[in-house]
Amino acid sequence: MKGIRYFLTLCIAALSVMTASAQYYGAYDRYIDRYWGMAVEQMQKYHVPASITLAQGLIETRAGQSKLATQANNHFGIKCSHGWTGPYILADDDKPNEKFRSYKSARESFEDHSRFLLDNPRYRFLFDLNPTDYRGWAYGLKRAGYATNPAYADMLINVIENYNLARFDGASRDINPHRLERLEQKSEHTVYFNNNNYYIIARDGDTYKSIKKETGVSKRKILKYNELPAQHELAAGDILYLERKQKHASREYKDKLIVVKSGDSYYSIAQRFGIRLKDLYKMNCLPPDAEIQEGQMLFVYR
């Protein structure tokens, strides 16, 4: 009977993850885009897998939409224990009106999550694992009692594999958390990290002058880094890299073909993967005036 109950619990948990993915379609991707830099930063500092941090944040906050996340910046459901003397918020969990930690910012929550695991003897064995062993971490967190749901480890693994979060476990060599933090502190935009580079997405009302004030990157460099003509006028949705783009995409795309979708252009693909347009042409033996076609196969790392 016990085995059957666990199997049913696992099925329900898997279904809940699938339902959540459908219900919050887009919210999951937005959460990942917004917070993966912080997760990688924590991996660099404390060796907690970025994939685990993101998966826990997604599950605990319902992709950033929970009361704890929106009202208390608490992304990991950490309660007021272990000598916590800071602010708190009341929320129902195993019991009504339990005390949960409240933070000034999401970054403070991510930092406290890492310290909570590192300083708690229950979780210390996890740090002997390879930081890319997200399965070991997932089962270890469940075994150590991080959550009461018997299928918690499988929920984490499902989210990691459904959203390919393991790709961030190899990103810690490239990201500079101090550079990212400085940009985030100065910029009113969300700062994203892609292919060893930082970018923002232009909004209505942006000007080259306002972007330079936020990021310190001049109009001349914005145009150069993003291969834009001198007369280009900023438009909402423009991807604007803040440093020179790479010659090829990240290593996970080595010798793999990507499929051109409706609405794609060679330029939009170059921006998506953070590579120079001339190198995209070169990798695919294409002239600069080549016409793109839906369904076409392209290399972005070769």
Short mmCIF file of C-alpha atoms in Angstrom, two decimals:
data_model
loop_
_atom_site.label_atom_id
_atom_site.label_comp_id
_atom_site.label_asym_id
_atom_site.label_seq_id
_atom_site.Cartn_x
_atom_site.Cartn_y
_atom_site.Cartn_z
CA MET A 1 0.00 0.00 0.00
CA LYS A 2 2.80 2.37 0.90
CA GLY A 3 4.38 1.91 -2.53
CA ILE A 4 1.06 2.53 -4.26
CA ARG A 5 0.47 5.71 -2.24
CA TYR A 6 3.92 6.99 -3.16
CA PHE A 7 3.34 6.18 -6.84
CA LEU A 8 0.03 8.05 -6.78
CA THR A 9 1.68 11.00 -4.99
CA LEU A 10 4.41 11.05 -7.64
CA CYS A 11 1.84 10.99 -10.46
CA ILE A 12 -0.10 13.83 -8.87
CA ALA A 13 3.11 15.83 -8.38
CA ALA A 14 4.13 15.30 -12.00
CA LEU A 15 0.67 16.32 -13.14
CA SER A 16 0.82 19.43 -10.96
CA VAL A 17 4.13 20.43 -12.55
CA MET A 18 2.63 19.92 -16.03
CA THR A 19 -0.48 21.86 -15.06
CA ALA A 20 1.62 24.65 -13.59
CA SER A 21 3.68 24.77 -16.76
CA ALA A 22 0.53 25.20 -18.80
CA GLN A 23 -1.11 27.63 -16.39
CA TYR A 24 1.98 29.79 -16.04
CA TYR A 25 3.19 29.43 -19.63
CA GLY A 26 5.49 32.37 -20.19
CA ALA A 27 5.79 33.08 -16.47
CA TYR A 28 8.28 30.22 -16.11
CA ASP A 29 10.41 31.57 -18.95
CA ARG A 30 10.20 35.12 -17.58
CA TYR A 31 11.27 33.93 -14.14
CA ILE A 32 14.22 32.04 -15.60
CA ASP A 33 15.26 35.03 -17.76
CA ARG A 34 15.07 37.36 -14.78
CA TYR A 35 16.78 35.28 -12.10
CA TRP A 36 19.18 32.86 -13.72
CA GLY A 37 22.07 35.31 -13.34
CA MET A 38 21.47 35.36 -9.57
CA ALA A 39 21.37 31.56 -9.50
CA VAL A 40 24.70 31.34 -11.34
CA GLU A 41 26.14 33.95 -9.00
CA GLN A 42 25.21 31.74 -6.04
CA MET A 43 26.78 28.73 -7.76
CA GLN A 44 30.02 30.65 -8.15
CA LYS A 45 30.06 31.74 -4.52
CA TYR A 46 28.69 28.69 -2.71
CA HIS A 47 28.63 25.79 -5.23
CA VAL A 48 24.86 25.31 -5.09
CA PRO A 49 23.83 24.17 -8.60
CA ALA A 50 22.17 27.01 -10.49
CA SER A 51 19.65 24.52 -11.86
CA ILE A 52 18.58 23.51 -8.35
CA THR A 53 18.27 27.11 -7.18
CA LEU A 54 16.12 28.04 -10.17
CA ALA A 55 13.95 24.93 -9.93
CA GLN A 56 13.33 25.52 -6.22
CA GLY A 57 12.49 29.15 -6.89
CA LEU A 58 10.07 28.23 -9.68
CA ILE A 59 8.28 25.63 -7.56
CA GLU A 60 8.22 27.57 -4.30
CA THR A 61 6.97 30.83 -5.89
CA ARG A 62 4.79 29.43 -8.68
CA ALA A 63 7.12 31.18 -11.13
CA GLY A 64 7.33 34.36 -9.05
CA GLN A 65 3.61 34.76 -8.46
CA SER A 66 3.22 33.55 -4.86
CA LYS A 67 2.39 35.79 -1.92
CA LEU A 68 5.79 35.12 -0.36
CA ALA A 69 7.59 36.22 -3.54
CA THR A 70 5.49 39.30 -4.32
CA GLN A 71 5.11 40.60 -0.75
CA ALA A 72 8.27 39.39 0.97
CA ASN A 73 10.81 38.64 -1.81
CA ASN A 74 10.97 35.13 -0.33
CA HIS A 75 11.72 32.80 -3.24
CA PHE A 76 12.47 29.60 -1.33
CA GLY A 77 9.82 29.28 1.36
CA ILE A 78 12.32 29.65 4.19
CA LYS A 79 10.68 30.08 7.59
CA CYS A 80 11.86 32.08 10.60
CA SER A 81 14.08 29.48 12.20
CA HIS A 82 17.79 29.04 12.93
CA GLY A 83 18.09 32.31 14.83
CA TRP A 84 16.38 34.55 12.27
CA THR A 85 15.88 38.02 13.79
CA GLY A 86 14.90 39.92 10.64
CA PRO A 87 11.45 40.89 9.34
CA TYR A 88 8.86 38.25 8.56
CA ILE A 89 5.48 37.71 6.94
CA LEU A 90 2.63 35.44 8.03
CA ALA A 91 1.39 32.77 5.64
CA ASP A 92 -0.39 29.43 5.86
CA ASP A 93 1.71 26.31 5.29
CA ASP A 94 1.71 23.16 7.43
CA LYS A 95 -0.04 25.32 10.02
CA PRO A 96 -1.97 28.60 9.69
CA ASN A 97 -0.11 31.91 10.12
CA GLU A 98 3.43 30.56 10.10
CA LYS A 99 6.32 33.03 10.07
CA PHE A 100 8.33 33.25 6.86
CA ARG A 101 11.43 35.35 6.31
CA SER A 102 11.00 38.66 4.50
CA TYR A 103 13.76 40.24 2.39
CA LYS A 104 14.53 43.63 0.91
CA SER A 105 15.23 42.15 -2.51
CA ALA A 106 15.26 38.92 -4.49
CA ARG A 107 19.06 38.91 -4.42
CA GLU A 108 18.97 38.92 -0.61
CA SER A 109 16.62 35.91 -0.74
CA PHE A 110 18.92 34.02 -3.12
CA GLU A 111 21.92 34.76 -0.90
CA ASP A 112 20.10 33.64 2.25
CA HIS A 113 18.98 30.44 0.53
CA SER A 114 22.60 29.50 -0.19
CA ARG A 115 23.70 30.39 3.34
CA PHE A 116 20.74 28.47 4.78
CA LEU A 117 21.92 25.31 3.01
CA LEU A 118 25.61 25.85 3.71
CA ASP A 119 25.25 26.65 7.42
CA ASN A 120 22.71 23.93 8.23
CA PRO A 121 24.36 20.60 9.20
CA ARG A 122 21.44 18.71 7.61
CA TYR A 123 22.48 19.86 4.15
CA ARG A 124 26.26 19.87 4.53
CA PHE A 125 26.71 16.53 2.76
CA LEU A 126 25.27 18.07 -0.42
CA PHE A 127 28.37 20.21 -0.87
CA ASP A 128 30.46 17.05 -1.33
CA LEU A 129 28.51 16.40 -4.55
CA ASN A 130 29.57 17.67 -7.93
CA PRO A 131 27.80 21.03 -8.43
CA THR A 132 26.54 19.76 -11.80
CA ASP A 133 24.89 16.71 -10.18
CA TYR A 134 21.40 18.19 -9.99
CA ARG A 135 19.82 14.75 -9.49
CA GLY A 136 21.99 14.07 -6.46
CA TRP A 137 21.14 17.48 -5.06
CA ALA A 138 17.41 17.01 -5.70
CA TYR A 139 17.25 13.67 -3.90
CA GLY A 140 19.58 14.95 -1.18
CA LEU A 141 17.35 17.95 -0.46
CA LYS A 142 14.35 15.66 -0.11
CA ARG A 143 16.25 13.20 2.10
CA ALA A 144 17.43 16.06 4.33
CA GLY A 145 13.85 17.26 4.80
CA TYR A 146 13.78 20.50 2.79
CA ALA A 147 10.15 19.81 1.82
CA THR A 148 7.48 17.48 3.15
CA ASN A 149 6.16 16.45 -0.29
CA PRO A 150 7.46 12.89 -0.89
CA ALA A 151 7.80 13.64 -4.61
CA TYR A 152 9.76 16.88 -4.12
CA ALA A 153 12.96 15.53 -5.69
CA ASP A 154 11.12 14.34 -8.79
CA MET A 155 9.35 17.69 -9.06
CA LEU A 156 12.72 19.48 -9.06
CA ILE A 157 14.15 17.12 -11.67
CA ASN A 158 11.07 17.47 -13.91
CA VAL A 159 11.34 21.27 -13.88
CA ILE A 160 15.11 21.18 -14.50
CA GLU A 161 14.75 18.83 -17.45
CA ASN A 162 11.60 20.40 -18.92
CA TYR A 163 13.24 23.84 -18.99
CA ASN A 164 16.83 22.67 -19.60
CA LEU A 165 18.05 24.44 -16.46
CA ALA A 166 21.17 22.27 -16.33
CA ARG A 167 22.63 24.49 -19.05
CA PHE A 168 23.20 27.15 -16.39
CA ASP A 169 25.33 24.80 -14.28
CA GLY A 170 28.10 25.25 -16.82
CA ALA A 171 27.71 29.02 -17.09
CA SER A 172 29.50 29.92 -13.87
CA ARG A 173 32.87 30.14 -15.61
CA ASP A 174 31.67 32.98 -17.83
CA ILE A 175 29.40 35.24 -15.80
CA ASN A 176 30.93 38.05 -13.79
CA PRO A 177 28.55 38.54 -10.83
CA HIS A 178 30.13 41.86 -9.86
CA ARG A 179 29.65 43.25 -13.38
CA LEU A 180 26.07 41.95 -13.43
CA GLU A 181 25.30 43.40 -10.00
CA ARG A 182 26.69 46.81 -10.95
CA LEU A 183 24.58 46.85 -14.11
CA GLU A 184 21.45 45.78 -12.23
CA GLN A 185 21.97 48.43 -9.56
CA LYS A 186 22.33 51.21 -12.13
CA SER A 187 19.81 50.04 -14.72
CA GLU A 188 16.04 50.32 -14.55
CA HIS A 189 15.90 47.47 -17.07
CA THR A 190 16.27 43.80 -16.28
CA VAL A 191 19.84 42.85 -17.21
CA TYR A 192 20.15 39.47 -18.92
CA PHE A 193 23.21 37.28 -19.51
CA ASN A 194 23.66 35.32 -22.72
CA ASN A 195 26.70 33.72 -24.33
CA ASN A 196 29.21 35.47 -22.05
CA ASN A 197 27.57 38.85 -22.61
CA TYR A 198 25.04 41.15 -20.98
CA TYR A 199 22.00 42.67 -22.66
CA ILE A 200 18.85 44.63 -21.98
CA ILE A 201 15.59 44.81 -23.92
CA ALA A 202 14.61 48.29 -25.09
CA ARG A 203 11.30 49.73 -23.92
CA ASP A 204 9.06 52.52 -25.15
CA GLY A 205 10.65 55.88 -24.39
CA ASP A 206 14.23 54.61 -24.29
CA THR A 207 16.91 56.76 -25.87
CA TYR A 208 20.59 56.17 -26.39
CA LYS A 209 21.21 58.90 -23.83
CA SER A 210 19.05 57.23 -21.16
CA ILE A 211 20.66 53.84 -21.81
CA LYS A 212 24.14 55.34 -21.52
CA LYS A 213 23.13 56.94 -18.21
CA GLU A 214 22.00 53.55 -16.89
CA THR A 215 24.68 51.26 -18.31
CA GLY A 216 27.61 53.51 -19.13
CA VAL A 217 27.58 52.23 -22.74
CA SER A 218 27.56 54.98 -25.36
CA LYS A 219 25.39 55.16 -28.48
CA ARG A 220 28.42 54.49 -30.67
CA LYS A 221 29.18 51.27 -28.77
CA ILE A 222 25.53 50.16 -28.66
CA LEU A 223 25.38 50.49 -32.44
CA LYS A 224 28.73 48.75 -32.89
CA TYR A 225 28.08 45.87 -30.48
CA ASN A 226 24.65 45.22 -31.99
CA GLU A 227 25.66 45.72 -35.63
CA LEU A 228 23.13 48.47 -36.14
CA PRO A 229 23.28 51.27 -38.74
CA ALA A 230 24.04 54.80 -37.55
CA GLN A 231 20.48 55.93 -38.33
CA HIS A 232 18.83 53.17 -36.30
CA GLU A 233 16.06 54.40 -34.01
CA LEU A 234 15.45 52.44 -30.83
CA ALA A 235 12.25 50.40 -30.75
CA ALA A 236 10.59 48.53 -27.91
CA GLY A 237 11.78 44.93 -27.97
CA ASP A 238 15.24 45.62 -29.40
CA ILE A 239 17.86 43.32 -27.85
CA LEU A 240 20.82 45.53 -26.95
CA TYR A 241 24.08 43.85 -26.01
CA LEU A 242 26.36 45.87 -23.76
CA GLU A 243 29.62 44.25 -24.88
CA ARG A 244 30.95 42.86 -28.15
CA LYS A 245 29.19 39.67 -29.23
CA GLN A 246 30.93 36.31 -29.64
CA LYS A 247 32.00 34.52 -32.82
CA HIS A 248 29.77 31.54 -32.04
CA ALA A 249 27.02 30.46 -29.65
CA SER A 250 27.60 28.69 -26.33
CA ARG A 251 29.23 25.24 -26.45
CA GLU A 252 25.96 23.33 -26.03
CA TYR A 253 25.18 24.24 -29.68
CA LYS A 254 28.47 22.94 -31.10
CA ASP A 255 27.82 21.19 -34.44
CA LYS A 256 24.06 21.26 -33.82
CA LEU A 257 21.60 22.68 -36.32
CA ILE A 258 18.82 25.08 -35.38
CA VAL A 259 15.63 25.48 -37.40
CA VAL A 260 14.55 28.83 -38.83
CA LYS A 261 11.03 29.70 -37.70
CA SER A 262 8.44 32.00 -39.20
CA GLY A 263 9.43 35.63 -38.67
CA ASP A 264 13.11 34.89 -38.12
CA SER A 265 15.85 36.83 -39.84
CA TYR A 266 19.57 36.20 -39.86
CA TYR A 267 19.95 39.24 -37.65
CA SER A 268 17.31 38.14 -35.12
CA ILE A 269 18.99 34.72 -34.89
CA ALA A 270 22.38 36.36 -34.35
CA GLN A 271 20.90 38.47 -31.55
CA ARG A 272 19.11 35.50 -29.99
CA PHE A 273 22.33 33.52 -29.71
CA GLY A 274 24.60 36.50 -28.98
CA ILE A 275 26.81 36.06 -32.03
CA ARG A 276 28.08 38.40 -34.73
CA LEU A 277 26.04 38.41 -37.91
CA LYS A 278 29.11 38.10 -40.15
CA ASP A 279 30.17 34.96 -38.24
CA LEU A 280 26.69 33.45 -38.62
CA TYR A 281 27.03 33.92 -42.39
CA LYS A 282 30.55 32.48 -42.32
CA MET A 283 29.59 29.36 -40.32
CA ASN A 284 26.87 28.58 -42.84
CA CYS A 285 28.79 29.56 -46.02
CA LEU A 286 26.22 32.23 -46.83
CA PRO A 287 26.68 35.57 -48.60
CA PRO A 288 25.51 38.70 -46.71
CA ASP A 289 22.61 39.13 -49.16
CA ALA A 290 21.28 35.59 -48.69
CA GLU A 291 17.52 35.24 -48.23
CA ILE A 292 16.30 33.31 -45.22
CA GLN A 293 13.59 30.63 -45.46
CA GLU A 294 11.33 29.05 -42.87
CA GLY A 295 12.54 25.52 -42.05
CA GLN A 296 16.11 26.31 -43.06
CA MET A 297 18.82 24.65 -40.92
CA LEU A 298 21.66 26.77 -39.54
CA PHE A 299 24.79 26.29 -37.45
CA VAL A 300 25.39 28.77 -34.63
CA TYR A 301 28.57 27.04 -33.35
CA ARG A 302 30.85 25.25 -35.75
#
